[in-house]
Amino acid sequence: MEMVRHLSEKGISDRRVLDAMAEVPRHLFLETMLDYMAYEDRALPIKCGQTISQPSTVAFQSELLDADPAMKVLEVGTGSGYQTAVLCAMGLKVFTIERQKELYDITKPRLERLHYRPKCFLGDGYKGLPEYGPFDRIIITCGAPEVPKDLLDQLKVGGVMVIPVGGQQQEMLRIVKTGDGPDDTLRQRYGDCNFVPMLEKLDYGGK
Ligand code: SAH
């Protein structure tokens, strides 16, 4: 498939990621009037002023996770559900949180229709899902002003968090949790990126 070839050319080499992205039909995660652009390497608008991440960004974050099948993964920012579906197709046990009800209400049944089986939650990604943790991996798909402490607490020792940190523009960080203390982390930097912001205030009312 053209898109997967493009991802390989851009340096994605993790077979688990490439196979998953070859399998997930991205056009089914878009508004129908935009679906003809589904396999171009670009972010596109979804409802509520949000965006579905660019395929190369989804691939890059998924590769940085370095996750083995059956690992427990928390995703913050379900959005269209595309990244969620890719994680499911990689054989992971996926828990995903979205703060906007309008998106949650569209995406949860969409994933069910397509036979992906993540656990979807409407809630605040800053708080995570303490009752379902700890997680082997955590992936944040919106730009966080800083690394949320609650999320770090929900990561297993030895676990990995992939998170864009910053304001307007963010830096992609891969954080390895090396121990239980607040400073027991190893931070690896993977360059600038542009995500919609991770928002604090819950907005259950849609727009
Ligand atoms: N992975 C998604 C990306 C969607 S954009 C996709 O590929 O479609 C980021 C999403 O993060 C948006 O849907 C936005 O509503 C959500 N978001 C922003 N702040 C959040 C928070 N504090 N908790 C949970 N989700 C949040």
Coordinates of C-alpha atoms and ligand atoms in Angstrom, one line a residue:
M1 CA 0.0 0.0 0.0
E2 CA 1.2 3.5 -1.0
M3 CA 0.8 5.0 2.5
V4 CA 2.8 2.3 4.1
R5 CA 5.6 2.6 1.5
H6 CA 5.7 6.3 2.3
L7 CA 6.0 5.5 6.0
S8 CA 8.9 3.1 5.4
E9 CA 10.6 5.8 3.3
K10 CA 10.2 8.2 6.2
G11 CA 12.1 5.8 8.4
I12 CA 9.4 3.8 10.2
S13 CA 10.8 0.3 10.4
D14 CA 8.7 -1.4 13.1
R15 CA 6.9 -4.2 11.3
R16 CA 4.2 -4.3 14.1
V17 CA 3.4 -0.7 13.3
L18 CA 3.6 -0.9 9.5
D19 CA 1.4 -4.1 9.4
A20 CA -1.2 -2.4 11.7
M21 CA -1.3 0.7 9.6
A22 CA -1.7 -1.3 6.4
E23 CA -4.7 -3.0 8.0
V24 CA -6.7 -0.1 9.5
P25 CA -9.0 1.7 7.0
R26 CA -8.2 5.3 7.8
H27 CA -11.0 6.6 5.5
L28 CA -13.6 5.2 7.9
F29 CA -12.3 7.6 10.6
L30 CA -13.0 10.7 8.6
E31 CA -15.9 12.8 7.6
T32 CA -17.1 11.4 4.3
M33 CA -16.4 14.7 2.4
L34 CA -12.7 14.4 3.4
D35 CA -12.2 10.7 3.0
Y36 CA -10.7 10.9 -0.4
M37 CA -7.6 12.4 1.3
A38 CA -7.4 9.6 3.9
Y39 CA -4.2 8.0 2.7
E40 CA -2.2 11.3 2.1
D41 CA 0.2 12.0 4.9
R42 CA -1.7 14.9 6.4
A43 CA -3.7 15.7 9.5
L44 CA -7.3 16.5 8.8
P45 CA -10.1 18.2 10.7
I46 CA -12.6 16.0 12.7
K47 CA -15.5 17.3 14.8
C48 CA -15.1 19.8 17.7
G49 CA -12.2 21.7 16.1
Q50 CA -9.9 18.7 16.6
T51 CA -7.7 16.8 14.1
I52 CA -6.9 13.2 13.2
S53 CA -3.1 13.0 13.5
Q54 CA -1.0 12.7 10.3
P55 CA -0.3 9.0 9.4
S56 CA 3.5 9.6 9.8
T57 CA 2.9 11.0 13.3
V58 CA 0.7 8.0 14.3
A59 CA 3.4 5.7 13.0
F60 CA 6.2 7.6 14.8
Q61 CA 4.4 7.7 18.2
S62 CA 3.4 4.0 17.8
E63 CA 7.0 3.1 17.0
L64 CA 8.4 5.1 19.9
L65 CA 6.0 3.1 22.2
D66 CA 7.9 -0.1 21.4
A67 CA 5.0 -2.2 22.6
D68 CA 4.7 -5.9 22.6
P69 CA 1.4 -7.6 21.9
A70 CA -0.9 -8.0 25.0
M71 CA 0.7 -5.0 26.8
K72 CA -1.7 -2.6 28.5
V73 CA -1.7 0.8 26.9
L74 CA -3.4 4.0 27.9
E75 CA -4.2 6.5 25.2
V76 CA -5.1 10.1 26.0
G77 CA -7.2 11.9 23.3
T78 CA -9.3 9.3 21.5
G79 CA -10.5 11.8 18.9
S80 CA -11.4 10.0 15.7
G81 CA -10.2 6.6 17.1
Y82 CA -7.7 6.1 14.3
Q83 CA -4.6 5.9 16.6
T84 CA -6.7 3.7 19.0
A85 CA -7.5 1.3 16.2
V86 CA -3.8 1.1 15.2
L87 CA -2.9 0.2 18.7
C88 CA -5.6 -2.4 18.8
A89 CA -4.4 -3.8 15.5
M90 CA -0.9 -4.1 17.0
G91 CA -2.5 -6.6 19.5
L92 CA -2.4 -4.3 22.5
K93 CA -4.9 -4.0 25.3
V94 CA -6.1 -0.5 24.8
F95 CA -7.7 2.0 27.3
T96 CA -8.5 5.3 25.7
I97 CA -9.9 8.6 27.2
E98 CA -11.6 11.5 25.4
R99 CA -12.8 14.6 27.1
Q100 CA -15.4 15.8 24.5
K101 CA -18.7 14.0 24.7
E102 CA -19.5 14.6 21.0
L103 CA -16.4 12.8 19.9
Y104 CA -16.7 10.0 22.4
D105 CA -20.3 9.4 21.3
I106 CA -19.2 9.1 17.6
T107 CA -16.0 7.2 18.1
K108 CA -16.9 4.5 20.6
P109 CA -19.6 3.0 18.3
R110 CA -17.4 3.5 15.3
L111 CA -14.6 1.3 16.8
E112 CA -17.2 -1.3 17.8
R113 CA -18.6 -1.4 14.3
L114 CA -15.1 -2.0 13.0
H115 CA -14.6 -4.8 15.5
Y116 CA -11.8 -3.1 17.5
R117 CA -12.1 -3.7 21.2
P118 CA -10.6 -0.9 23.2
K119 CA -12.1 0.3 26.5
C120 CA -13.4 3.8 25.8
F121 CA -13.8 6.4 28.5
L122 CA -15.3 9.9 28.6
G123 CA -13.1 11.8 31.1
D124 CA -10.1 13.9 31.9
G125 CA -6.8 12.6 30.5
Y126 CA -4.8 14.5 33.1
K127 CA -6.3 12.2 35.7
G128 CA -5.9 9.0 33.6
L129 CA -7.5 5.8 34.8
P130 CA -6.0 5.0 38.2
E131 CA -8.5 2.1 38.7
Y132 CA -7.3 0.4 35.5
G133 CA -3.5 1.0 35.9
P134 CA -0.7 0.6 36.1
F135 CA 0.0 0.6 32.3
D136 CA 3.0 -0.8 30.4
R137 CA 2.7 2.1 27.9
I138 CA 1.0 5.5 27.8
I139 CA 0.5 7.6 24.6
I140 CA -0.7 11.2 24.6
T141 CA -2.1 12.5 21.3
C142 CA -2.5 16.1 22.3
G143 CA 0.1 18.7 23.3
A144 CA 0.6 18.7 27.1
P145 CA 2.0 21.8 28.9
E146 CA 4.0 19.4 31.1
V147 CA 4.1 15.7 31.9
P148 CA 1.0 15.0 34.0
K149 CA 2.1 13.6 37.3
D150 CA -1.0 11.3 37.7
L151 CA -0.1 9.7 34.4
L152 CA 3.5 9.0 35.4
D153 CA 2.1 7.4 38.6
Q154 CA 0.0 5.1 36.5
L155 CA 3.0 3.9 34.4
K156 CA 4.8 0.7 35.5
V157 CA 8.4 0.8 36.4
G158 CA 10.2 0.0 33.1
G159 CA 7.2 1.4 31.2
V160 CA 7.3 4.0 28.5
M161 CA 5.3 7.2 27.9
V162 CA 5.3 9.0 24.5
I163 CA 4.1 12.6 24.9
P164 CA 4.3 15.9 23.0
V165 CA 5.2 18.5 25.7
G166 CA 5.0 22.3 25.2
G167 CA 2.7 25.1 24.2
Q168 CA 1.9 26.1 20.6
Q169 CA 4.6 23.9 19.4
Q170 CA 5.7 20.8 21.4
E171 CA 8.7 18.5 21.6
M172 CA 8.1 14.8 21.3
L173 CA 9.4 13.1 24.4
R174 CA 9.8 9.4 25.1
I175 CA 9.9 8.9 28.9
V176 CA 11.2 5.7 30.4
K177 CA 10.1 5.2 34.1
T178 CA 13.2 3.8 35.9
G179 CA 11.9 3.7 39.4
D180 CA 9.1 4.8 41.8
G181 CA 10.6 8.2 42.8
P182 CA 9.4 11.4 41.2
D183 CA 12.7 11.9 39.4
D184 CA 13.2 8.3 38.3
T185 CA 12.7 9.0 34.6
L186 CA 14.9 8.9 31.5
R187 CA 13.8 11.5 29.0
Q188 CA 14.6 11.1 25.3
R189 CA 13.8 13.9 22.9
Y190 CA 12.5 13.4 19.4
G191 CA 12.1 16.8 17.8
D192 CA 9.4 19.4 17.3
C193 CA 5.7 18.6 16.6
N194 CA 2.3 20.3 16.4
F195 CA -0.7 18.8 18.2
V196 CA -3.9 20.3 19.3
P197 CA -3.6 21.3 23.0
M198 CA -4.4 19.0 25.9
L199 CA -7.1 20.9 27.7
E200 CA -7.8 21.1 31.4
K201 CA -11.4 22.0 31.8
L202 CA -13.9 19.3 31.1
D203 CA -16.3 20.2 28.4
Y204 CA -19.1 17.6 28.4
G205 CA -21.4 19.8 26.4
G206 CA -19.7 19.6 23.1
K207 CA -19.2 23.0 21.4
Ligands
SAH1 N1 -5.6 10.2 18.4 C1 -6.5 11.1 17.8 C2 -6.0 12.6 17.9 C3 -7.2 13.5 18.1 S1 -6.7 15.2 18.5 C4 -6.8 10.8 16.4 O1 -5.9 10.2 15.7 O2 -7.9 11.1 15.9 C5 -6.5 15.1 20.3 C6 -7.7 14.7 21.1 O3 -7.4 14.9 22.4 C7 -8.9 15.6 20.8 O4 -10.0 14.7 20.5 C8 -9.2 16.3 22.1 O5 -10.6 16.5 22.4 C9 -8.5 15.3 23.1 N2 -8.1 16.0 24.4 C10 -7.7 17.2 24.6 N3 -7.4 17.4 26.0 C11 -7.8 16.2 26.6 C12 -7.8 15.8 27.9 N4 -7.5 16.6 29.0 N5 -8.3 14.6 28.2 C13 -8.7 13.7 27.2 N6 -8.7 14.1 25.9 C14 -8.3 15.3 25.6

